[in-house]
mmCIF file with all atom_site columns, C-alpha atoms in Angstrom:
data_model
loop_
_atom_site.group_PDB
_atom_site.id
_atom_site.type_symbol
_atom_site.label_atom_id
_atom_site.label_alt_id
_atom_site.label_comp_id
_atom_site.label_asym_id
_atom_site.label_entity_id
_atom_site.label_seq_id
_atom_site.pdbx_PDB_ins_code
_atom_site.Cartn_x
_atom_site.Cartn_y
_atom_site.Cartn_z
_atom_site.occupancy
_atom_site.B_iso_or_equiv
_atom_site.pdbx_formal_charge
_atom_site.auth_seq_id
_atom_site.auth_comp_id
_atom_site.auth_asym_id
_atom_site.auth_atom_id
_atom_site.pdbx_PDB_model_num
ATOM 1   C CA . LYS A 1 1   ? 163.234 -29.702 74.736  1.00 0.00 ? 1   LYS A CA 1
ATOM 2   C CA . GLU A 1 2   ? 162.971 -32.718 75.362  1.00 0.00 ? 2   GLU A CA 1
ATOM 3   C CA . LYS A 1 3   ? 166.437 -32.879 77.053  1.00 0.00 ? 3   LYS A CA 1
ATOM 4   C CA . LEU A 1 4   ? 164.385 -29.726 80.153  1.00 0.00 ? 4   LEU A CA 1
ATOM 5   C CA . VAL A 1 5   ? 161.833 -31.846 80.691  1.00 0.00 ? 5   VAL A CA 1
ATOM 6   C CA . ARG A 1 6   ? 162.724 -34.588 83.967  1.00 0.00 ? 6   ARG A CA 1
ATOM 7   C CA . SER A 1 7   ? 160.046 -36.508 86.375  1.00 0.00 ? 7   SER A CA 1
ATOM 8   C CA . GLN A 1 8   ? 159.872 -38.011 89.487  1.00 0.00 ? 8   GLN A CA 1
ATOM 9   C CA . THR A 1 9   ? 158.219 -41.276 90.335  1.00 0.00 ? 9   THR A CA 1
ATOM 10  C CA . GLY A 1 10  ? 157.587 -42.349 94.018  1.00 0.00 ? 10  GLY A CA 1
ATOM 11  C CA . ILE A 1 11  ? 155.889 -39.142 95.920  1.00 0.00 ? 11  ILE A CA 1
ATOM 12  C CA . ARG A 1 12  ? 152.503 -40.110 94.222  1.00 0.00 ? 12  ARG A CA 1
ATOM 13  C CA . GLU A 1 13  ? 151.152 -41.110 98.313  1.00 0.00 ? 13  GLU A CA 1
ATOM 14  C CA . LYS A 1 14  ? 153.119 -38.329 99.835  1.00 0.00 ? 14  LYS A CA 1
ATOM 15  C CA . TYR A 1 15  ? 151.370 -35.421 97.640  1.00 0.00 ? 15  TYR A CA 1
ATOM 16  C CA . ILE A 1 16  ? 147.734 -37.288 98.037  1.00 0.00 ? 16  ILE A CA 1
ATOM 17  C CA . ASP A 1 17  ? 148.472 -36.736 102.483 1.00 0.00 ? 17  ASP A CA 1
ATOM 18  C CA . ALA A 1 18  ? 149.613 -33.420 101.832 1.00 0.00 ? 18  ALA A CA 1
ATOM 19  C CA . VAL A 1 19  ? 146.459 -32.657 100.119 1.00 0.00 ? 19  VAL A CA 1
ATOM 20  C CA . LYS A 1 20  ? 144.868 -34.049 103.144 1.00 0.00 ? 20  LYS A CA 1
ATOM 21  C CA . ARG A 1 21  ? 146.766 -32.077 105.438 1.00 0.00 ? 21  ARG A CA 1
ATOM 22  C CA . SER A 1 22  ? 146.370 -29.521 103.378 1.00 0.00 ? 22  SER A CA 1
ATOM 23  C CA . GLY A 1 23  ? 142.279 -28.648 104.723 1.00 0.00 ? 23  GLY A CA 1
ATOM 24  C CA . ARG A 1 24  ? 144.184 -27.943 107.679 1.00 0.00 ? 24  ARG A CA 1
ATOM 25  C CA . TYR A 1 25  ? 145.651 -24.982 106.622 1.00 0.00 ? 25  TYR A CA 1
ATOM 26  C CA . LEU A 1 26  ? 144.320 -23.003 103.767 1.00 0.00 ? 26  LEU A CA 1
ATOM 27  C CA . PRO A 1 27  ? 141.406 -21.611 104.446 1.00 0.00 ? 27  PRO A CA 1
ATOM 28  C CA . VAL A 1 28  ? 143.264 -19.842 106.934 1.00 0.00 ? 28  VAL A CA 1
ATOM 29  C CA . LEU A 1 29  ? 146.226 -19.306 104.617 1.00 0.00 ? 29  LEU A CA 1
ATOM 30  C CA . GLU A 1 30  ? 144.060 -17.502 102.271 1.00 0.00 ? 30  GLU A CA 1
ATOM 31  C CA . ARG A 1 31  ? 142.345 -15.656 104.826 1.00 0.00 ? 31  ARG A CA 1
ATOM 32  C CA . ILE A 1 32  ? 145.601 -14.002 106.209 1.00 0.00 ? 32  ILE A CA 1
ATOM 33  C CA . PHE A 1 33  ? 146.701 -13.612 102.104 1.00 0.00 ? 33  PHE A CA 1
ATOM 34  C CA . ARG A 1 34  ? 144.029 -11.740 100.604 1.00 0.00 ? 34  ARG A CA 1
ATOM 35  C CA . GLU A 1 35  ? 144.386 -9.482  104.414 1.00 0.00 ? 35  GLU A CA 1
ATOM 36  C CA . TYR A 1 36  ? 147.734 -8.089  102.660 1.00 0.00 ? 36  TYR A CA 1
ATOM 37  C CA . ASP A 1 37  ? 146.165 -8.285  98.934  1.00 0.00 ? 37  ASP A CA 1
ATOM 38  C CA . LEU A 1 38  ? 148.187 -11.921 97.976  1.00 0.00 ? 38  LEU A CA 1
ATOM 39  C CA . PRO A 1 39  ? 147.318 -13.731 95.102  1.00 0.00 ? 39  PRO A CA 1
ATOM 40  C CA . VAL A 1 40  ? 145.727 -16.649 97.307  1.00 0.00 ? 40  VAL A CA 1
ATOM 41  C CA . GLU A 1 41  ? 147.476 -19.056 94.960  1.00 0.00 ? 41  GLU A CA 1
ATOM 42  C CA . ILE A 1 42  ? 150.445 -18.800 96.243  1.00 0.00 ? 42  ILE A CA 1
ATOM 43  C CA . THR A 1 43  ? 149.673 -20.683 99.127  1.00 0.00 ? 43  THR A CA 1
ATOM 44  C CA . ARG A 1 44  ? 150.102 -23.470 97.951  1.00 0.00 ? 44  ARG A CA 1
ATOM 45  C CA . LEU A 1 45  ? 153.043 -22.911 98.227  1.00 0.00 ? 45  LEU A CA 1
ATOM 46  C CA . PRO A 1 46  ? 153.584 -25.398 101.187 1.00 0.00 ? 46  PRO A CA 1
ATOM 47  C CA . PHE A 1 47  ? 153.028 -28.588 98.782  1.00 0.00 ? 47  PHE A CA 1
ATOM 48  C CA . VAL A 1 48  ? 156.758 -27.535 97.821  1.00 0.00 ? 48  VAL A CA 1
ATOM 49  C CA . GLU A 1 49  ? 158.412 -26.749 101.214 1.00 0.00 ? 49  GLU A CA 1
ATOM 50  C CA . SER A 1 50  ? 156.546 -29.291 103.958 1.00 0.00 ? 50  SER A CA 1
ATOM 51  C CA . SER A 1 51  ? 154.187 -30.679 102.208 1.00 0.00 ? 51  SER A CA 1
ATOM 52  C CA . PHE A 1 52  ? 151.549 -29.289 104.645 1.00 0.00 ? 52  PHE A CA 1
ATOM 53  C CA . ASP A 1 53  ? 154.129 -31.116 107.692 1.00 0.00 ? 53  ASP A CA 1
ATOM 54  C CA . TYR A 1 54  ? 153.612 -28.524 110.354 1.00 0.00 ? 54  TYR A CA 1
ATOM 55  C CA . THR A 1 55  ? 156.559 -30.183 112.214 1.00 0.00 ? 55  THR A CA 1
ATOM 56  C CA . ALA A 1 56  ? 158.659 -30.091 109.288 1.00 0.00 ? 56  ALA A CA 1
ATOM 57  C CA . TYR A 1 57  ? 161.690 -29.253 110.126 1.00 0.00 ? 57  TYR A CA 1
ATOM 58  C CA . SER A 1 58  ? 165.058 -30.333 107.152 1.00 0.00 ? 58  SER A CA 1
ATOM 59  C CA . SER A 1 59  ? 168.749 -31.126 108.980 1.00 0.00 ? 59  SER A CA 1
ATOM 60  C CA . VAL A 1 60  ? 170.001 -27.116 107.792 1.00 0.00 ? 60  VAL A CA 1
ATOM 61  C CA . GLY A 1 61  ? 166.662 -25.790 110.452 1.00 0.00 ? 61  GLY A CA 1
ATOM 62  C CA . ALA A 1 62  ? 164.792 -24.962 108.258 1.00 0.00 ? 62  ALA A CA 1
ATOM 63  C CA . ALA A 1 63  ? 161.200 -25.771 110.460 1.00 0.00 ? 63  ALA A CA 1
ATOM 64  C CA . GLY A 1 64  ? 157.274 -25.991 109.476 1.00 0.00 ? 64  GLY A CA 1
ATOM 65  C CA . ILE A 1 65  ? 155.077 -25.268 106.631 1.00 0.00 ? 65  ILE A CA 1
ATOM 66  C CA . TRP A 1 66  ? 156.855 -22.626 105.556 1.00 0.00 ? 66  TRP A CA 1
ATOM 67  C CA . GLN A 1 67  ? 160.294 -24.172 105.825 1.00 0.00 ? 67  GLN A CA 1
ATOM 68  C CA . PHE A 1 68  ? 161.776 -20.660 107.600 1.00 0.00 ? 68  PHE A CA 1
ATOM 69  C CA . MET A 1 69  ? 165.638 -20.674 108.022 1.00 0.00 ? 69  MET A CA 1
ATOM 70  C CA . PRO A 1 70  ? 166.133 -18.910 111.501 1.00 0.00 ? 70  PRO A CA 1
ATOM 71  C CA . ARG A 1 71  ? 167.782 -16.158 109.821 1.00 0.00 ? 71  ARG A CA 1
ATOM 72  C CA . THR A 1 72  ? 164.516 -14.995 107.658 1.00 0.00 ? 72  THR A CA 1
ATOM 73  C CA . ALA A 1 73  ? 161.976 -15.483 110.139 1.00 0.00 ? 73  ALA A CA 1
ATOM 74  C CA . ARG A 1 74  ? 163.940 -13.202 113.094 1.00 0.00 ? 74  ARG A CA 1
ATOM 75  C CA . LEU A 1 75  ? 162.999 -10.243 111.100 1.00 0.00 ? 75  LEU A CA 1
ATOM 76  C CA . TYR A 1 76  ? 159.131 -10.960 110.311 1.00 0.00 ? 76  TYR A CA 1
ATOM 77  C CA . MET A 1 77  ? 158.335 -13.228 113.930 1.00 0.00 ? 77  MET A CA 1
ATOM 78  C CA . LYS A 1 78  ? 159.478 -14.826 117.048 1.00 0.00 ? 78  LYS A CA 1
ATOM 79  C CA . VAL A 1 79  ? 162.214 -17.443 117.255 1.00 0.00 ? 79  VAL A CA 1
ATOM 80  C CA . ASN A 1 80  ? 164.023 -17.713 120.500 1.00 0.00 ? 80  ASN A CA 1
ATOM 81  C CA . SER A 1 81  ? 164.455 -20.555 123.169 1.00 0.00 ? 81  SER A CA 1
ATOM 82  C CA . ALA A 1 82  ? 160.920 -20.463 123.894 1.00 0.00 ? 82  ALA A CA 1
ATOM 83  C CA . VAL A 1 83  ? 158.857 -19.191 121.394 1.00 0.00 ? 83  VAL A CA 1
ATOM 84  C CA . ASP A 1 84  ? 159.600 -20.580 117.747 1.00 0.00 ? 84  ASP A CA 1
ATOM 85  C CA . GLU A 1 85  ? 157.079 -19.400 115.320 1.00 0.00 ? 85  GLU A CA 1
ATOM 86  C CA . ARG A 1 86  ? 157.887 -20.854 112.415 1.00 0.00 ? 86  ARG A CA 1
ATOM 87  C CA . ARG A 1 87  ? 156.393 -23.560 114.084 1.00 0.00 ? 87  ARG A CA 1
ATOM 88  C CA . ASP A 1 88  ? 152.902 -22.033 114.431 1.00 0.00 ? 88  ASP A CA 1
ATOM 89  C CA . PRO A 1 89  ? 151.184 -22.090 111.140 1.00 0.00 ? 89  PRO A CA 1
ATOM 90  C CA . VAL A 1 90  ? 149.298 -18.880 111.432 1.00 0.00 ? 90  VAL A CA 1
ATOM 91  C CA . GLN A 1 91  ? 151.910 -17.435 112.238 1.00 0.00 ? 91  GLN A CA 1
ATOM 92  C CA . ALA A 1 92  ? 154.928 -18.729 109.812 1.00 0.00 ? 92  ALA A CA 1
ATOM 93  C CA . THR A 1 93  ? 151.760 -17.747 107.408 1.00 0.00 ? 93  THR A CA 1
ATOM 94  C CA . ILE A 1 94  ? 152.031 -14.118 108.358 1.00 0.00 ? 94  ILE A CA 1
ATOM 95  C CA . GLY A 1 95  ? 156.111 -14.029 108.367 1.00 0.00 ? 95  GLY A CA 1
ATOM 96  C CA . ALA A 1 96  ? 155.293 -15.489 104.915 1.00 0.00 ? 96  ALA A CA 1
ATOM 97  C CA . ALA A 1 97  ? 152.133 -13.012 103.798 1.00 0.00 ? 97  ALA A CA 1
ATOM 98  C CA . LYS A 1 98  ? 155.642 -10.368 104.552 1.00 0.00 ? 98  LYS A CA 1
ATOM 99  C CA . TYR A 1 99  ? 158.065 -11.007 102.860 1.00 0.00 ? 99  TYR A CA 1
ATOM 100 C CA . LEU A 1 100 ? 156.524 -12.145 99.976  1.00 0.00 ? 100 LEU A CA 1
ATOM 101 C CA . ARG A 1 101 ? 154.999 -8.549  100.109 1.00 0.00 ? 101 ARG A CA 1
ATOM 102 C CA . ASN A 1 102 ? 158.431 -7.252  100.147 1.00 0.00 ? 102 ASN A CA 1
ATOM 103 C CA . ALA A 1 103 ? 159.743 -9.282  97.634  1.00 0.00 ? 103 ALA A CA 1
ATOM 104 C CA . TYR A 1 104 ? 157.179 -8.722  94.876  1.00 0.00 ? 104 TYR A CA 1
ATOM 105 C CA . GLU A 1 105 ? 157.929 -4.944  95.646  1.00 0.00 ? 105 GLU A CA 1
ATOM 106 C CA . SER A 1 106 ? 161.802 -5.118  94.942  1.00 0.00 ? 106 SER A CA 1
ATOM 107 C CA . LEU A 1 107 ? 161.595 -8.027  92.252  1.00 0.00 ? 107 LEU A CA 1
ATOM 108 C CA . GLY A 1 108 ? 158.689 -6.920  90.080  1.00 0.00 ? 108 GLY A CA 1
ATOM 109 C CA . THR A 1 109 ? 156.801 -10.063 89.326  1.00 0.00 ? 109 THR A CA 1
ATOM 110 C CA . TRP A 1 110 ? 156.020 -13.055 91.440  1.00 0.00 ? 110 TRP A CA 1
ATOM 111 C CA . PRO A 1 111 ? 157.624 -15.801 89.292  1.00 0.00 ? 111 PRO A CA 1
ATOM 112 C CA . LEU A 1 112 ? 160.685 -13.528 90.651  1.00 0.00 ? 112 LEU A CA 1
ATOM 113 C CA . ALA A 1 113 ? 159.303 -13.210 93.988  1.00 0.00 ? 113 ALA A CA 1
ATOM 114 C CA . ILE A 1 114 ? 158.457 -17.139 94.946  1.00 0.00 ? 114 ILE A CA 1
ATOM 115 C CA . THR A 1 115 ? 161.426 -17.813 93.446  1.00 0.00 ? 115 THR A CA 1
ATOM 116 C CA . SER A 1 116 ? 163.642 -15.813 95.820  1.00 0.00 ? 116 SER A CA 1
ATOM 117 C CA . TYR A 1 117 ? 161.107 -17.679 98.438  1.00 0.00 ? 117 TYR A CA 1
ATOM 118 C CA . ASN A 1 118 ? 164.426 -20.234 97.391  1.00 0.00 ? 118 ASN A CA 1
ATOM 119 C CA . HIS A 1 119 ? 167.167 -18.049 95.926  1.00 0.00 ? 119 HIS A CA 1
ATOM 120 C CA . GLY A 1 120 ? 167.051 -14.691 98.187  1.00 0.00 ? 120 GLY A CA 1
ATOM 121 C CA . ILE A 1 121 ? 166.015 -11.941 96.794  1.00 0.00 ? 121 ILE A CA 1
ATOM 122 C CA . TYR A 1 122 ? 169.500 -10.097 96.191  1.00 0.00 ? 122 TYR A CA 1
ATOM 123 C CA . GLY A 1 123 ? 170.130 -13.733 94.525  1.00 0.00 ? 123 GLY A CA 1
ATOM 124 C CA . VAL A 1 124 ? 167.662 -13.025 92.427  1.00 0.00 ? 124 VAL A CA 1
ATOM 125 C CA . SER A 1 125 ? 168.094 -9.891  91.677  1.00 0.00 ? 125 SER A CA 1
ATOM 126 C CA . LYS A 1 126 ? 172.051 -10.695 90.695  1.00 0.00 ? 126 LYS A CA 1
ATOM 127 C CA . ALA A 1 127 ? 170.055 -12.869 88.447  1.00 0.00 ? 127 ALA A CA 1
ATOM 128 C CA . VAL A 1 128 ? 168.228 -10.601 86.741  1.00 0.00 ? 128 VAL A CA 1
ATOM 129 C CA . ARG A 1 129 ? 171.091 -7.990  86.341  1.00 0.00 ? 129 ARG A CA 1
ATOM 130 C CA . LYS A 1 130 ? 173.226 -11.098 84.623  1.00 0.00 ? 130 LYS A CA 1
ATOM 131 C CA . MET A 1 131 ? 170.560 -11.775 82.643  1.00 0.00 ? 131 MET A CA 1
ATOM 132 C CA . GLY A 1 132 ? 169.366 -9.066  81.398  1.00 0.00 ? 132 GLY A CA 1
ATOM 133 C CA . THR A 1 133 ? 165.774 -9.588  81.915  1.00 0.00 ? 133 THR A CA 1
ATOM 134 C CA . LYS A 1 134 ? 162.719 -10.054 84.669  1.00 0.00 ? 134 LYS A CA 1
ATOM 135 C CA . ASP A 1 135 ? 161.435 -13.098 82.364  1.00 0.00 ? 135 ASP A CA 1
ATOM 136 C CA . ILE A 1 136 ? 161.665 -15.818 84.632  1.00 0.00 ? 136 ILE A CA 1
ATOM 137 C CA . VAL A 1 137 ? 161.535 -18.576 81.632  1.00 0.00 ? 137 VAL A CA 1
ATOM 138 C CA . SER A 1 138 ? 163.919 -17.044 79.831  1.00 0.00 ? 138 SER A CA 1
ATOM 139 C CA . ILE A 1 139 ? 166.452 -16.889 82.887  1.00 0.00 ? 139 ILE A CA 1
ATOM 140 C CA . ILE A 1 140 ? 165.615 -20.431 83.986  1.00 0.00 ? 140 ILE A CA 1
ATOM 141 C CA . GLU A 1 141 ? 165.535 -22.366 80.188  1.00 0.00 ? 141 GLU A CA 1
ATOM 142 C CA . SER A 1 142 ? 169.176 -20.361 79.494  1.00 0.00 ? 142 SER A CA 1
ATOM 143 C CA . SER A 1 143 ? 171.264 -22.166 77.985  1.00 0.00 ? 143 SER A CA 1
ATOM 144 C CA . GLY A 1 144 ? 174.666 -20.045 78.202  1.00 0.00 ? 144 GLY A CA 1
ATOM 145 C CA . ASP A 1 145 ? 175.353 -19.732 81.560  1.00 0.00 ? 145 ASP A CA 1
ATOM 146 C CA . ARG A 1 146 ? 172.960 -20.761 84.724  1.00 0.00 ? 146 ARG A CA 1
ATOM 147 C CA . ALA A 1 147 ? 171.835 -17.982 86.627  1.00 0.00 ? 147 ALA A CA 1
ATOM 148 C CA . PHE A 1 148 ? 170.421 -20.302 89.350  1.00 0.00 ? 148 PHE A CA 1
ATOM 149 C CA . GLY A 1 149 ? 171.372 -24.003 91.195  1.00 0.00 ? 149 GLY A CA 1
ATOM 150 C CA . PHE A 1 150 ? 169.076 -26.829 89.698  1.00 0.00 ? 150 PHE A CA 1
ATOM 151 C CA . ALA A 1 151 ? 167.183 -26.166 93.261  1.00 0.00 ? 151 ALA A CA 1
ATOM 152 C CA . SER A 1 152 ? 166.398 -22.548 92.592  1.00 0.00 ? 152 SER A CA 1
ATOM 153 C CA . ASN A 1 153 ? 165.650 -23.228 88.317  1.00 0.00 ? 153 ASN A CA 1
ATOM 154 C CA . ASN A 1 154 ? 163.179 -25.642 88.857  1.00 0.00 ? 154 ASN A CA 1
ATOM 155 C CA . PHE A 1 155 ? 161.583 -23.819 92.238  1.00 0.00 ? 155 PHE A CA 1
ATOM 156 C CA . TYR A 1 156 ? 158.859 -22.402 90.238  1.00 0.00 ? 156 TYR A CA 1
ATOM 157 C CA . PRO A 1 157 ? 158.308 -24.687 87.498  1.00 0.00 ? 157 PRO A CA 1
ATOM 158 C CA . GLU A 1 158 ? 157.524 -26.418 91.317  1.00 0.00 ? 158 GLU A CA 1
ATOM 159 C CA . PHE A 1 159 ? 154.845 -24.784 92.470  1.00 0.00 ? 159 PHE A CA 1
ATOM 160 C CA . LEU A 1 160 ? 152.840 -24.831 89.278  1.00 0.00 ? 160 LEU A CA 1
ATOM 161 C CA . ALA A 1 161 ? 152.667 -28.099 88.948  1.00 0.00 ? 161 ALA A CA 1
ATOM 162 C CA . ALA A 1 162 ? 152.102 -28.461 92.832  1.00 0.00 ? 162 ALA A CA 1
ATOM 163 C CA . LEU A 1 163 ? 149.200 -25.180 91.598  1.00 0.00 ? 163 LEU A CA 1
ATOM 164 C CA . GLU A 1 164 ? 147.446 -27.107 88.889  1.00 0.00 ? 164 GLU A CA 1
ATOM 165 C CA . VAL A 1 165 ? 148.141 -30.805 90.674  1.00 0.00 ? 165 VAL A CA 1
ATOM 166 C CA . HIS A 1 166 ? 146.186 -29.242 93.985  1.00 0.00 ? 166 HIS A CA 1
ATOM 167 C CA . ASP A 1 167 ? 143.597 -27.008 92.487  1.00 0.00 ? 167 ASP A CA 1
ATOM 168 C CA . ASN A 1 168 ? 142.051 -30.517 90.024  1.00 0.00 ? 168 ASN A CA 1
ATOM 169 C CA . TYR A 1 169 ? 143.285 -32.975 92.869  1.00 0.00 ? 169 TYR A CA 1
ATOM 170 C CA . HIS A 1 170 ? 139.791 -34.904 92.417  1.00 0.00 ? 170 HIS A CA 1
ATOM 171 C CA . ARG A 1 171 ? 140.899 -35.779 88.273  1.00 0.00 ? 171 ARG A CA 1
ATOM 172 C CA . TYR A 1 172 ? 144.764 -36.116 89.543  1.00 0.00 ? 172 TYR A CA 1
ATOM 173 C CA . PHE A 1 173 ? 143.553 -38.541 92.810  1.00 0.00 ? 173 PHE A CA 1
ATOM 174 C CA . PRO A 1 174 ? 139.916 -39.444 92.685  1.00 0.00 ? 174 PRO A CA 1
ATOM 175 C CA . GLY A 1 175 ? 138.129 -40.297 96.152  1.00 0.00 ? 175 GLY A CA 1
ATOM 176 C CA . ILE A 1 176 ? 140.500 -38.580 98.493  1.00 0.00 ? 176 ILE A CA 1
ATOM 177 C CA . GLN A 1 177 ? 138.834 -36.863 101.361 1.00 0.00 ? 177 GLN A CA 1
ATOM 178 C CA . ILE A 1 178 ? 141.030 -33.269 102.046 1.00 0.00 ? 178 ILE A CA 1
ATOM 179 C CA . GLU A 1 179 ? 140.871 -32.586 105.964 1.00 0.00 ? 179 GLU A CA 1
ATOM 180 C CA . PRO A 1 180 ? 138.150 -30.261 107.741 1.00 0.00 ? 180 PRO A CA 1
ATOM 181 C CA . ALA A 1 181 ? 139.724 -26.832 107.808 1.00 0.00 ? 181 ALA A CA 1
ATOM 182 C CA . LEU A 1 182 ? 141.006 -26.855 112.017 1.00 0.00 ? 182 LEU A CA 1
ATOM 183 C CA . ALA A 1 183 ? 138.877 -24.775 114.765 1.00 0.00 ? 183 ALA A CA 1
ATOM 184 C CA . PHE A 1 184 ? 139.806 -22.595 117.454 1.00 0.00 ? 184 PHE A CA 1
ATOM 185 C CA . GLU A 1 185 ? 140.549 -19.523 118.770 1.00 0.00 ? 185 GLU A CA 1
ATOM 186 C CA . GLN A 1 186 ? 143.028 -17.149 120.099 1.00 0.00 ? 186 GLN A CA 1
ATOM 187 C CA . MET A 1 187 ? 143.848 -15.054 123.396 1.00 0.00 ? 187 MET A CA 1
ATOM 188 C CA . ARG A 1 188 ? 146.473 -13.323 123.822 1.00 0.00 ? 188 ARG A CA 1
ATOM 189 C CA . LEU A 1 189 ? 147.064 -13.665 128.018 1.00 0.00 ? 189 LEU A CA 1
ATOM 190 C CA . GLY A 1 190 ? 148.311 -10.619 129.856 1.00 0.00 ? 190 GLY A CA 1
ATOM 191 C CA . VAL A 1 191 ? 150.686 -12.396 131.842 1.00 0.00 ? 191 VAL A CA 1
ATOM 192 C CA . SER A 1 192 ? 152.539 -15.858 132.204 1.00 0.00 ? 192 SER A CA 1
ATOM 193 C CA . HIS A 1 193 ? 150.625 -18.940 133.442 1.00 0.00 ? 193 HIS A CA 1
ATOM 194 C CA . SER A 1 194 ? 152.035 -22.226 133.368 1.00 0.00 ? 194 SER A CA 1
ATOM 195 C CA . VAL A 1 195 ? 150.360 -25.144 131.536 1.00 0.00 ? 195 VAL A CA 1
ATOM 196 C CA . GLN A 1 196 ? 148.302 -26.413 134.181 1.00 0.00 ? 196 GLN A CA 1
ATOM 197 C CA . PHE A 1 197 ? 146.603 -23.132 135.091 1.00 0.00 ? 197 PHE A CA 1
ATOM 198 C CA . ILE A 1 198 ? 145.412 -22.535 131.895 1.00 0.00 ? 198 ILE A CA 1
ATOM 199 C CA . THR A 1 199 ? 144.642 -26.170 130.939 1.00 0.00 ? 199 THR A CA 1
ATOM 200 C CA . THR A 1 200 ? 142.487 -25.975 134.438 1.00 0.00 ? 200 THR A CA 1
ATOM 201 C CA . ARG A 1 201 ? 141.163 -22.803 133.714 1.00 0.00 ? 201 ARG A CA 1
ATOM 202 C CA . LEU A 1 202 ? 140.476 -24.148 130.472 1.00 0.00 ? 202 LEU A CA 1
ATOM 203 C CA . GLY A 1 203 ? 139.255 -27.153 130.847 1.00 0.00 ? 203 GLY A CA 1
ATOM 204 C CA . VAL A 1 204 ? 141.213 -29.473 128.594 1.00 0.00 ? 204 VAL A CA 1
ATOM 205 C CA . SER A 1 205 ? 143.973 -31.387 128.327 1.00 0.00 ? 205 SER A CA 1
ATOM 206 C CA . ARG A 1 206 ? 147.495 -30.621 127.964 1.00 0.00 ? 206 ARG A CA 1
ATOM 207 C CA . GLU A 1 207 ? 147.493 -33.299 125.032 1.00 0.00 ? 207 GLU A CA 1
ATOM 208 C CA . THR A 1 208 ? 144.396 -30.875 123.012 1.00 0.00 ? 208 THR A CA 1
ATOM 209 C CA . LEU A 1 209 ? 146.878 -27.959 123.540 1.00 0.00 ? 209 LEU A CA 1
ATOM 210 C CA . LYS A 1 210 ? 149.418 -29.201 121.796 1.00 0.00 ? 210 LYS A CA 1
ATOM 211 C CA . PRO A 1 211 ? 149.561 -29.931 118.561 1.00 0.00 ? 211 PRO A CA 1
ATOM 212 C CA . LEU A 1 212 ? 147.737 -26.055 118.482 1.00 0.00 ? 212 LEU A CA 1
ATOM 213 C CA . ASN A 1 213 ? 150.435 -24.319 119.665 1.00 0.00 ? 213 ASN A CA 1
ATOM 214 C CA . TYR A 1 214 ? 153.396 -26.287 118.567 1.00 0.00 ? 214 TYR A CA 1
ATOM 215 C CA . ALA A 1 215 ? 155.100 -23.165 118.371 1.00 0.00 ? 215 ALA A CA 1
ATOM 216 C CA . LEU A 1 216 ? 156.427 -23.638 121.987 1.00 0.00 ? 216 LEU A CA 1
ATOM 217 C CA . SER A 1 217 ? 159.491 -25.730 123.498 1.00 0.00 ? 217 SER A CA 1
ATOM 218 C CA . LYS A 1 218 ? 159.692 -28.326 125.068 1.00 0.00 ? 218 LYS A CA 1
ATOM 219 C CA . ALA A 1 219 ? 160.637 -26.410 128.037 1.00 0.00 ? 219 ALA A CA 1
ATOM 220 C CA . VAL A 1 220 ? 157.722 -24.382 127.878 1.00 0.00 ? 220 VAL A CA 1
ATOM 221 C CA . TRP A 1 221 ? 155.662 -27.740 127.991 1.00 0.00 ? 221 TRP A CA 1
#
């Protein structure tokens, strides 16, 4: 099956940066996935989607570490002119957990649920019916009519590769230092306040708050 083996050069440095950044977020991502009774290994999916860059914004409109498209995101979080929770790592992860739980309940296996993150639940269901199997290996390695396009066909293998490399990063990238976990507190405001009021009351700068509240739009700031 040599014809099924592909490789891509030039992304080693990008992946090293992603592994370093992941240290900020993985502890809270894993906690959220445990709360939703999901396999914590799936928190490595942002390596494939965004390289854990919370500022990531694709040419087709996907945003944040989980790269939600606006239409899908609105089913699970707030997306409007003032707030875009796709860009909030915590709220986006809650949305991803809800989506993946729904996908698993609809499709019946985690490989299919993960693939649906790229191909959609309906698209994966259609592929299962077409191929007559829920076995992801049989579906993606079929030599006949492909059920998926190139990106979706390779999505689950890319996830497995990301999982392997991250969970063994000391072996692949000796000596790299992971960034410390993000430390923050969440507060719910009873009513709306200006940024100036909040920074004054908290005794912190606008520059301190911005990276912790990336979901807020430029208009809000």
